[in-house]
PDB file of C-alpha atoms and ligand atoms in Angstrom:
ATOM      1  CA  UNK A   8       0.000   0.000   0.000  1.00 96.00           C
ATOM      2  CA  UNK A   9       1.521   3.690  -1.068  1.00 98.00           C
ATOM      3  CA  UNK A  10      -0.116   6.368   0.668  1.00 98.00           C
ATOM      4  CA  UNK A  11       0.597   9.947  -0.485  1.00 98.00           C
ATOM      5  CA  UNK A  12      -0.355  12.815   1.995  1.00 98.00           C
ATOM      6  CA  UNK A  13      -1.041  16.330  -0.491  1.00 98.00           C
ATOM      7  CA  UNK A  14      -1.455  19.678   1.084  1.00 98.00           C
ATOM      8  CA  UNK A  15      -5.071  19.960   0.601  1.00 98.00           C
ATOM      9  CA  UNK A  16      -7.906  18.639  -1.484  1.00 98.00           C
ATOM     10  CA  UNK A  17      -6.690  20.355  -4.366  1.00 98.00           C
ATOM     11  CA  UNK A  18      -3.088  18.686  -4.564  1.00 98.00           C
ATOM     12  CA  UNK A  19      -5.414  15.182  -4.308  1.00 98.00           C
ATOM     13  CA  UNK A  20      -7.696  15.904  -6.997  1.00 98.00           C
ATOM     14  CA  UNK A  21      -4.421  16.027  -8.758  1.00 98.00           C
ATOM     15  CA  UNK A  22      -2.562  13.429  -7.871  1.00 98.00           C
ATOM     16  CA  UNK A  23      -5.552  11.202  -8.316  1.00 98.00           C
ATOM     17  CA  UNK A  24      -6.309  12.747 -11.518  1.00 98.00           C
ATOM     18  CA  UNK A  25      -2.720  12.738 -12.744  1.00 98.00           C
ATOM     19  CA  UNK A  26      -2.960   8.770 -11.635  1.00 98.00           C
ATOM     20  CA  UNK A  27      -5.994   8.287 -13.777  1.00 98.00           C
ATOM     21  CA  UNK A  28      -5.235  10.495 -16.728  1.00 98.00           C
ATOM     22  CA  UNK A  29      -2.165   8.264 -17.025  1.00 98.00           C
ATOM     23  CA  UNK A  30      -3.279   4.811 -16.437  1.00 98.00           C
ATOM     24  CA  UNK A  31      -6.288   5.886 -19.593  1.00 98.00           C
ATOM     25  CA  UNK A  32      -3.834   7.017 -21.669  1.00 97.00           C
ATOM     26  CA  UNK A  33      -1.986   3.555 -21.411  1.00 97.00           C
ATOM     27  CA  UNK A  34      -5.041   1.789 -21.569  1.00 97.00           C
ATOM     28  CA  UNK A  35      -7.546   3.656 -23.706  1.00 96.00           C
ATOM     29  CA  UNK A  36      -9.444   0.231 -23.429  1.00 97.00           C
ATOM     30  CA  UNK A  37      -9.341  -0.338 -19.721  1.00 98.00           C
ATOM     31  CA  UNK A  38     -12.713  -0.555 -17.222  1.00 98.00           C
ATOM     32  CA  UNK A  39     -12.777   1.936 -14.459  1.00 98.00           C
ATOM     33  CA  UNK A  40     -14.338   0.994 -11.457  1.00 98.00           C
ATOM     34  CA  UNK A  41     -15.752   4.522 -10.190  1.00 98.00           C
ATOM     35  CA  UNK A  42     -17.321   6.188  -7.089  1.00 98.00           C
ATOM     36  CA  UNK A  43     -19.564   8.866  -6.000  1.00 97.00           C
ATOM     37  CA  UNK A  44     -19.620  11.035  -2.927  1.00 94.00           C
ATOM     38  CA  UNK A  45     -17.526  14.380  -2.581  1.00 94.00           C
ATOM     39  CA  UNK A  46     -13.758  12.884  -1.921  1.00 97.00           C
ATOM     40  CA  UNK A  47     -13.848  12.522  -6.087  1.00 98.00           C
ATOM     41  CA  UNK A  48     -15.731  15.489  -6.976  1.00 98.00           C
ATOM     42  CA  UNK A  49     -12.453  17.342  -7.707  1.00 98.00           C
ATOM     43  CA  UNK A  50     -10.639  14.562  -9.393  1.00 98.00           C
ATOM     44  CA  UNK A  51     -13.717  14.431 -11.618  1.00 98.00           C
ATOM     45  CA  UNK A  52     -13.229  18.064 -12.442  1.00 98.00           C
ATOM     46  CA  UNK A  53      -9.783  17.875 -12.955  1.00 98.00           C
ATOM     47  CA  UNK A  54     -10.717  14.684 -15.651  1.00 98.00           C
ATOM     48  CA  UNK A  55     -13.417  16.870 -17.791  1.00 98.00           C
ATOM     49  CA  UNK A  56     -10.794  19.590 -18.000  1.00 98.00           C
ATOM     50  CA  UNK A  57      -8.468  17.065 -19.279  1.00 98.00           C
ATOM     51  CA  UNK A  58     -10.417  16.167 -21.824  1.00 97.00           C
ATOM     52  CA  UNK A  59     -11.824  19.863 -22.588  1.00 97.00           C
ATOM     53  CA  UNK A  60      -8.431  20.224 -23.670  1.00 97.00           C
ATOM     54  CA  UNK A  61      -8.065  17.155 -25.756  1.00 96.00           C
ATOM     55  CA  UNK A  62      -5.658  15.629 -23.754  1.00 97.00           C
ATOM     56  CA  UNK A  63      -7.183  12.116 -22.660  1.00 97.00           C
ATOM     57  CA  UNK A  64      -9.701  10.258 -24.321  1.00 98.00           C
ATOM     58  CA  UNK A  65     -12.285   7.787 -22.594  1.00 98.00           C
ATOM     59  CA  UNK A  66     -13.791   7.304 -26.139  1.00 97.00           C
ATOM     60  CA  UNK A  67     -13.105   3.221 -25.135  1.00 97.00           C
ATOM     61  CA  UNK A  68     -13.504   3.627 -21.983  1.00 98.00           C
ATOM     62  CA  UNK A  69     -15.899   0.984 -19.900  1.00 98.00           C
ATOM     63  CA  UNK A  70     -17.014   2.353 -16.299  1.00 98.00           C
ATOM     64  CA  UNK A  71     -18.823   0.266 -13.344  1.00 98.00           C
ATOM     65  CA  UNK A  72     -20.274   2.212 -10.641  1.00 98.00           C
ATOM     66  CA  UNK A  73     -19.806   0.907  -6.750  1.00 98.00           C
ATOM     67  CA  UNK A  74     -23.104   1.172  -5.959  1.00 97.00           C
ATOM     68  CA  UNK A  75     -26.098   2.977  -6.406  1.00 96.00           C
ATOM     69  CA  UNK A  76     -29.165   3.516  -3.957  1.00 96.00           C
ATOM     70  CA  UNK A  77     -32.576   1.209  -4.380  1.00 96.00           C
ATOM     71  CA  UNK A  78     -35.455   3.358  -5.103  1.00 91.00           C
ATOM     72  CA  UNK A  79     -34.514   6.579  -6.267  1.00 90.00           C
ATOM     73  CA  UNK A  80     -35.201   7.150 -10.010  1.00 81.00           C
ATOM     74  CA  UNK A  81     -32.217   7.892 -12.274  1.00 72.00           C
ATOM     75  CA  UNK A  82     -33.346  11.016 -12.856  1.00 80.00           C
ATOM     76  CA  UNK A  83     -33.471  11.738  -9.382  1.00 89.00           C
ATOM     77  CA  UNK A  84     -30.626  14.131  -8.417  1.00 92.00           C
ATOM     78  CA  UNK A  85     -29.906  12.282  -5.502  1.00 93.00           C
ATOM     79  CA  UNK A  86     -29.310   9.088  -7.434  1.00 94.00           C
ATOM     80  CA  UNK A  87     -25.843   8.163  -7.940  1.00 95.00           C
ATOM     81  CA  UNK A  88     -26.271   7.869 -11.864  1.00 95.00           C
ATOM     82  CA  UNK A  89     -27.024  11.612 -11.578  1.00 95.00           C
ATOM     83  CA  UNK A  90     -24.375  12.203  -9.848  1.00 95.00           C
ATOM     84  CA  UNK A  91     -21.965  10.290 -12.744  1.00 97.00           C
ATOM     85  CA  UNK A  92     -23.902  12.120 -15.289  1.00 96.00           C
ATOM     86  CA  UNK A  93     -23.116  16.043 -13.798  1.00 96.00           C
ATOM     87  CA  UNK A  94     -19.704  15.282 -12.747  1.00 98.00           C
ATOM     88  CA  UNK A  95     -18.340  13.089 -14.681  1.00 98.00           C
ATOM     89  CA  UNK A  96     -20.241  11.465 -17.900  1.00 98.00           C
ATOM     90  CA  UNK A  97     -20.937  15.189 -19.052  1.00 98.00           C
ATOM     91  CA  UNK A  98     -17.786  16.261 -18.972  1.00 98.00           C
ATOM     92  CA  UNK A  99     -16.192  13.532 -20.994  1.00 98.00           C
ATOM     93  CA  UNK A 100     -16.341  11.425 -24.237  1.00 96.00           C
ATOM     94  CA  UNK A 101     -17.400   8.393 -22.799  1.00 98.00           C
ATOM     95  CA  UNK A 102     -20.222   6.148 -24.479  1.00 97.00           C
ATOM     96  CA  UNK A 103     -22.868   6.319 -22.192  1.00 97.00           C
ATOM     97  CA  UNK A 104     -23.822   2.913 -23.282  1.00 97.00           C
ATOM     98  CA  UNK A 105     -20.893   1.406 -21.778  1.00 98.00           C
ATOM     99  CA  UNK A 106     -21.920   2.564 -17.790  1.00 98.00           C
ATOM    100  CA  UNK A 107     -23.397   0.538 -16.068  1.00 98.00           C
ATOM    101  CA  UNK A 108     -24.846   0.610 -12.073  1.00 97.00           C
ATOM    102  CA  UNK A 109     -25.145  -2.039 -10.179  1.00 98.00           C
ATOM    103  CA  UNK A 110     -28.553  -1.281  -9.398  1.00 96.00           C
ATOM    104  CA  UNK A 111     -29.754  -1.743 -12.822  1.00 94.00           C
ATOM    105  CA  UNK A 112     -29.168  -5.780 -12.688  1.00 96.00           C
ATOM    106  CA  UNK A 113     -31.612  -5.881  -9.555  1.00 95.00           C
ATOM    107  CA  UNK A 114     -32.378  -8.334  -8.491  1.00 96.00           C
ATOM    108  CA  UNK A 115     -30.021 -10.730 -10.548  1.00 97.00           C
ATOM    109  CA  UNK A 116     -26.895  -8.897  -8.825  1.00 97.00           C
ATOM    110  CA  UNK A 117     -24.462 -12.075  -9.571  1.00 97.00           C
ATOM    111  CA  UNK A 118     -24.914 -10.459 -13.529  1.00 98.00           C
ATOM    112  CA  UNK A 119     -23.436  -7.758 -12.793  1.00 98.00           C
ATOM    113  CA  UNK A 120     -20.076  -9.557 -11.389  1.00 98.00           C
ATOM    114  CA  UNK A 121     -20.441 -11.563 -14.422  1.00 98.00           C
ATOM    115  CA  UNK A 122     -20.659  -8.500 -16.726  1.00 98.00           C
ATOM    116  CA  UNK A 123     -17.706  -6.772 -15.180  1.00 98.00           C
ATOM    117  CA  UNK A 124     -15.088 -10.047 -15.568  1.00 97.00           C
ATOM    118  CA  UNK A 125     -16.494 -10.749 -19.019  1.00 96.00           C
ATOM    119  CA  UNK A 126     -15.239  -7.400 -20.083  1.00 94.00           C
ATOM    120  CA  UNK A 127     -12.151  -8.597 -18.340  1.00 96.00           C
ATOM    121  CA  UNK A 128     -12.475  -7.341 -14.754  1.00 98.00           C
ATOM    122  CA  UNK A 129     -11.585  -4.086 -13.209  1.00 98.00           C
ATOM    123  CA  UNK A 130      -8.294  -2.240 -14.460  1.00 98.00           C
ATOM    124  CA  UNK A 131      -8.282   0.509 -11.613  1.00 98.00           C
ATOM    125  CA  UNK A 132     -11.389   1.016  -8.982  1.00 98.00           C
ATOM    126  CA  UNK A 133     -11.793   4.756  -7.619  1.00 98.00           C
ATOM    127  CA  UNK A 134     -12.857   4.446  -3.683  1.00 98.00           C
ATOM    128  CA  UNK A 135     -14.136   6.623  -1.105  1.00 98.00           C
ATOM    129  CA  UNK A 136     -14.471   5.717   2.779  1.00 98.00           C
ATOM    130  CA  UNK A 137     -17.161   6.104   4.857  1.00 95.00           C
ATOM    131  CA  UNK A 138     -16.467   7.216   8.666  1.00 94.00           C
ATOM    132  CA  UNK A 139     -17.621   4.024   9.846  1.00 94.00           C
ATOM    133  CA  UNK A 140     -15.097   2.342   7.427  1.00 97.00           C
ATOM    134  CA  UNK A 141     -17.479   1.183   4.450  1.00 96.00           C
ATOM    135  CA  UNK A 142     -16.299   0.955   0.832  1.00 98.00           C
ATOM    136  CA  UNK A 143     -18.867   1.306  -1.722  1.00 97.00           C
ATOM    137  CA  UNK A 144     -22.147   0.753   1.035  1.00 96.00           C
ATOM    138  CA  UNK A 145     -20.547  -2.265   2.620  1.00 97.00           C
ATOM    139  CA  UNK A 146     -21.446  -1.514   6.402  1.00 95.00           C
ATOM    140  CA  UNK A 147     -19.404  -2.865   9.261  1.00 96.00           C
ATOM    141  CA  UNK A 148     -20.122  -6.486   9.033  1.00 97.00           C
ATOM    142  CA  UNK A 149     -19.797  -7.192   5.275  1.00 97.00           C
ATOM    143  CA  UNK A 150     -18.445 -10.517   4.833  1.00 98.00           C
ATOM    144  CA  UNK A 151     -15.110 -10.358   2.844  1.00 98.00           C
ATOM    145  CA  UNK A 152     -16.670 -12.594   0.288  1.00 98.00           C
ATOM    146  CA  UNK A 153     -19.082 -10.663  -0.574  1.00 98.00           C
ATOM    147  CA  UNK A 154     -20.286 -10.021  -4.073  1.00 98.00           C
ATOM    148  CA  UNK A 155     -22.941  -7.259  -5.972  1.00 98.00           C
ATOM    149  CA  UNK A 156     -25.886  -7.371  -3.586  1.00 98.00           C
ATOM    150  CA  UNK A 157     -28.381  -5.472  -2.182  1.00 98.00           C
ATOM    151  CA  UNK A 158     -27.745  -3.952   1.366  1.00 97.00           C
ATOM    152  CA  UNK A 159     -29.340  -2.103   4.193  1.00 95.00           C
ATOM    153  CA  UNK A 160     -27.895   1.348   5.089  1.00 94.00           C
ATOM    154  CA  UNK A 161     -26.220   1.802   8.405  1.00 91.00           C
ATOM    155  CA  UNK A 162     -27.385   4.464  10.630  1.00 93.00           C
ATOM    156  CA  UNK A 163     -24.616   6.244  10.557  1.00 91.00           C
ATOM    157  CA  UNK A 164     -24.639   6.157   6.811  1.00 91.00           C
ATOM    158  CA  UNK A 165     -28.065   7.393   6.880  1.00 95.00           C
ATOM    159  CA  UNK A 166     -27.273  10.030   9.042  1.00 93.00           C
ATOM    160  CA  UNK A 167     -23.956  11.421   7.168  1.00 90.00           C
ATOM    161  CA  UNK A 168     -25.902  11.175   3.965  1.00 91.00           C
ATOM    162  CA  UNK A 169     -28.560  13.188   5.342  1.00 93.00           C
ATOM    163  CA  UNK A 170     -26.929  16.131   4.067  1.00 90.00           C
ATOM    164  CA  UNK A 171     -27.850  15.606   0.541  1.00 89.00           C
ATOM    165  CA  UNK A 172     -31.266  15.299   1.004  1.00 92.00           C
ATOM    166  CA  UNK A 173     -34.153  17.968   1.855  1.00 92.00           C
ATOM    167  CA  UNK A 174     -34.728  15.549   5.112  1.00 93.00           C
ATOM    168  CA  UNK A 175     -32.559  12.465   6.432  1.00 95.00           C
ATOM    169  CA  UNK A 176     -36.653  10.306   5.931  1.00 94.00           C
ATOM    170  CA  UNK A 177     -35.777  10.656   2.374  1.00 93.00           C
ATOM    171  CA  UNK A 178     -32.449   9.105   2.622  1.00 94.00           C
ATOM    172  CA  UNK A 179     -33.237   5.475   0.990  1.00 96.00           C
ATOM    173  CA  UNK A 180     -32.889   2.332   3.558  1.00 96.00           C
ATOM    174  CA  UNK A 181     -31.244   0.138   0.957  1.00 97.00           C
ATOM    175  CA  UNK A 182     -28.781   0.386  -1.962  1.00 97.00           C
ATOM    176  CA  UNK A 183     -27.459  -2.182  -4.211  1.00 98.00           C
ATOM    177  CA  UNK A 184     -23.231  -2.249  -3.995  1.00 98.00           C
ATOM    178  CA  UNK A 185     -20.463  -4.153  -5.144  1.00 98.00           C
ATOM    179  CA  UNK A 186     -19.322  -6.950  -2.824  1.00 98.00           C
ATOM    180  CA  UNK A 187     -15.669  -6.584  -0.949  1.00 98.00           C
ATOM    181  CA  UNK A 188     -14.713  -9.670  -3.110  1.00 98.00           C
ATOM    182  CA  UNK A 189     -15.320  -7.960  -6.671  1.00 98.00           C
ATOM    183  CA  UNK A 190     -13.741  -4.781  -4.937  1.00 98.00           C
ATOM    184  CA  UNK A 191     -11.044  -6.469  -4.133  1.00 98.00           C
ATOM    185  CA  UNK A 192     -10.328  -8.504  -7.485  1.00 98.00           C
ATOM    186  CA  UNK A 193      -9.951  -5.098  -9.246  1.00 98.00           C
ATOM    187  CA  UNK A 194      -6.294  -5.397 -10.083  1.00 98.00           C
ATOM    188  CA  UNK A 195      -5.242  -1.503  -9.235  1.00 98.00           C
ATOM    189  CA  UNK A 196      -7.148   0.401  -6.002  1.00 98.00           C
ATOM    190  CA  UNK A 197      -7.062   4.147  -5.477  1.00 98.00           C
ATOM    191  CA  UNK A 198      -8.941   5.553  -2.036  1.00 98.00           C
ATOM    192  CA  UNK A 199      -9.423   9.202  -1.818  1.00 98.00           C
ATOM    193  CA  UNK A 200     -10.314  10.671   1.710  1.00 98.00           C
ATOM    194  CA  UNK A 201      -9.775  14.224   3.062  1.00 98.00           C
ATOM    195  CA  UNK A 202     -11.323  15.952   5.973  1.00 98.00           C
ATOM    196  CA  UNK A 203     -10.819  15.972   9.583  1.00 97.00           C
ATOM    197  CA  UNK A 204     -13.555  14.080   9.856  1.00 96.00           C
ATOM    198  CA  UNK A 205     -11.708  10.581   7.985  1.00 97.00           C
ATOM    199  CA  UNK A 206      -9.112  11.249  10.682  1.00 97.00           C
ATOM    200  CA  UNK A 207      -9.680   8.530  12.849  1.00 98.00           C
ATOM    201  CA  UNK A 208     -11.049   6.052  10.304  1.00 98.00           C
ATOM    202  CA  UNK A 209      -8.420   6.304   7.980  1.00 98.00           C
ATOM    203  CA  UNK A 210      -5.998   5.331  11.330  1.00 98.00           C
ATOM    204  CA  UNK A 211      -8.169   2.669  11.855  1.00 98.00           C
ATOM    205  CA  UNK A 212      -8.313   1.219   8.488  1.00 98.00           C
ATOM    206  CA  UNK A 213      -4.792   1.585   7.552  1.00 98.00           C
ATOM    207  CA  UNK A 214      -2.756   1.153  10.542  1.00 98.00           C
ATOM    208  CA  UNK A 215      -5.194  -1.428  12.925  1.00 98.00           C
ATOM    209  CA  UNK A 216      -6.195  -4.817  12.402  1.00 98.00           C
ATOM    210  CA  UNK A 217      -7.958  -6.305   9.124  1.00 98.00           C
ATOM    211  CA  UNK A 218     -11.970  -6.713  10.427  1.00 98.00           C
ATOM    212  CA  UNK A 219     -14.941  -6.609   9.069  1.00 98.00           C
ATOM    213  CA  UNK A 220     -16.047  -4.401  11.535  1.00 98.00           C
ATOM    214  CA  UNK A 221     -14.032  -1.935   9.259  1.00 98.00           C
ATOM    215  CA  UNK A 222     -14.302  -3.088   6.046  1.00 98.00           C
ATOM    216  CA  UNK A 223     -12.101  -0.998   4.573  1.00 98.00           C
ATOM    217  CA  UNK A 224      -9.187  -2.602   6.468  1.00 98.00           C
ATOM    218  CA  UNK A 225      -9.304  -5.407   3.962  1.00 98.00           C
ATOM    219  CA  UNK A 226      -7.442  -3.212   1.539  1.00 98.00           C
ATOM    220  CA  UNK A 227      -4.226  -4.259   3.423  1.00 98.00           C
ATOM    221  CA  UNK A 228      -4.578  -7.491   1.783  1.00 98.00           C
ATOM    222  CA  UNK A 229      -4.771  -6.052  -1.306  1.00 98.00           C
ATOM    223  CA  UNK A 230      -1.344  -5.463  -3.212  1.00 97.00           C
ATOM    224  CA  UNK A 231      -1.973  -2.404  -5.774  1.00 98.00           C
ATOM    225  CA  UNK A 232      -3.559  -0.131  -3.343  1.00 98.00           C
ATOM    226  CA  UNK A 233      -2.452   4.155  -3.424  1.00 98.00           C
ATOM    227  CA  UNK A 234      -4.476   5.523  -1.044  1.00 98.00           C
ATOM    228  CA  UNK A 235      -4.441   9.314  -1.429  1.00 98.00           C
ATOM    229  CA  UNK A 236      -4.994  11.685   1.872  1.00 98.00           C
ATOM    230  CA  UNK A 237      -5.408  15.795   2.781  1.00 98.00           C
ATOM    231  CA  UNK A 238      -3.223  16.509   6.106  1.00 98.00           C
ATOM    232  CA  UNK A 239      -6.586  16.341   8.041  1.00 98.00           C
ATOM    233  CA  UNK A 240      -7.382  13.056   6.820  1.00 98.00           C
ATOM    234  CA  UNK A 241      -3.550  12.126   8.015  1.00 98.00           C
ATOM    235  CA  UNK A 242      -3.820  14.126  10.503  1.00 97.00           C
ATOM    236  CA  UNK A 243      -4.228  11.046  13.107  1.00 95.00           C
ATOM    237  CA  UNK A 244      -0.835   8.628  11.361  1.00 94.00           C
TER     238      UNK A 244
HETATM  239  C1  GLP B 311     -21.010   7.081   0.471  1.00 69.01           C
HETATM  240  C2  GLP B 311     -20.832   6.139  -0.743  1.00 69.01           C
HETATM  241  C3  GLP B 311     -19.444   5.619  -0.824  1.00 69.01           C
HETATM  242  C4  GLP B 311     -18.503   6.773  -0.602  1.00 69.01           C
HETATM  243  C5  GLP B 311     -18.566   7.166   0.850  1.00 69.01           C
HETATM  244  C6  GLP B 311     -17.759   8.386   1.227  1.00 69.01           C
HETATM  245  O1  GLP B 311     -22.034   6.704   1.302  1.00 69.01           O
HETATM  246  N1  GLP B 311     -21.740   5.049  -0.800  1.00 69.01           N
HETATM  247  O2  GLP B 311     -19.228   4.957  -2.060  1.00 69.01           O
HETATM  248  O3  GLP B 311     -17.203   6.417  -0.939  1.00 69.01           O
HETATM  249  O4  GLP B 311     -19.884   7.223   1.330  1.00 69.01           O
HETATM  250  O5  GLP B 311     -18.383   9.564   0.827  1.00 69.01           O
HETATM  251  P1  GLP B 311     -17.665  10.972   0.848  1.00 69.01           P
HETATM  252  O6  GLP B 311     -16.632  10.933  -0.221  1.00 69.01           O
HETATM  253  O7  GLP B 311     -18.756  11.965   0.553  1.00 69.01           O
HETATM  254  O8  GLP B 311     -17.090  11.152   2.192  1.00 69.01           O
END
């Protein structure tokens, strides 16, 4: 595991974007595995200018989304696809035909995992973390074998989602996510967290003991894993 500490959250929107930029430009033809929330907001931003420019292409690009929530639809601007579409899809060249969500194989999940190694697995997977340690929405708990599946939100995800919505009832109970397993077969990982508030998680998950009652920690086991920090987020190493 490499973990880079940058100055602030601009400095990691561009070493993650200079990390992506490069790995497309190598392989024009590779699947991205990507995720939503605000740690790659910036990175995102940083891609479309890219591309504004001419300088990257994703033109052959394939993209599979961590996880989306259950009963939100797509045009909902709280659903994750949204999300993609604003901040990312947009801004690039990508075929919009070749995105796909998990939640659109419900409830056959195990076609999803199927889809993504028939179009020969996951080059590089884009992760955020939540504060109680989940990657994608697997909560505390998630067995390590895990595949695509539908979950039920944590409370605390619930709550720290809240902030999107006009009230935390509208927060959806359940979301559809990638398992830890087809997180983990993705051969290259990068985890973006900044904020004071990742302080003690990222400690946890980095620096403590592999458990699912932090299922981030699994990444340890992992062997092409940058994670890429703020100094708040680092603040506790
Ligand atoms: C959300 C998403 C995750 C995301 C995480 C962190 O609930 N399901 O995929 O990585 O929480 O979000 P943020 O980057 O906003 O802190």
């Amino acid at each position: 595991m490499k973990i880079y500490t940058e100055k602030d959250y601009g400095a990691l929107s561009e070493r993650a974007a200079g990390i992506i930029a490069d790995f497309v430009k190598k392989n024009p033809k590779c699947v991205l595995g990507l995720a939503t929330g605000s740690s790659p907001v910036g990175m995102y931003d940083l891609l479309g200018k890219m591309r504004e420019e001419g300088k990257i292409s994703f033109e052959n690009t394939t993209t599979f989304n961590l996880d989306e929530y259950l009963g939100l639809a797509p045009e909902n601007q709280q659903s994750y696809r949204f999300f993609m579409k604003k901040n990312f899809f947009d801004k690039i060249n990508i075929d919009i035909k070749n995105t796909f969500f998990p939640s659109d194989f419900a409830p056959n999940y195990e076609d999803y995992d199927r889809k993504i190694e028939e179009g020969g697995g996951i080059d590089l997977q884009v992760l955020g973390i939540g504060r109680n340690g989940h990657i994608g929405f697997n909560e505390p708990g998630s067995d390590f074998l895990s595949k695509t599946r539908e979950v039920k939100l944590a409370e605390t995800t619930i709550k720290d989602n809240a902030r999107f919505f006009d009230k935390i009832e509208d927060v959806p109970k359940t979301a559809a996510t990638m398992g830890i397993s087809t997180i983990m077969k993705a051969k290259k990982i990068i985890l973006l967290a900044n904020g004071k508030n990742k302080k003690e998680i990222i400690k946890k998950a980095f620096f403590g003991p592999v458990t699912l009652e932090v299922p981030a920690s699994v990444l340890q086991r992992h062997k092409d894993v940058i994670v890429i920090l703020d100094k708040e987020a680092a603040s506790g190493l």
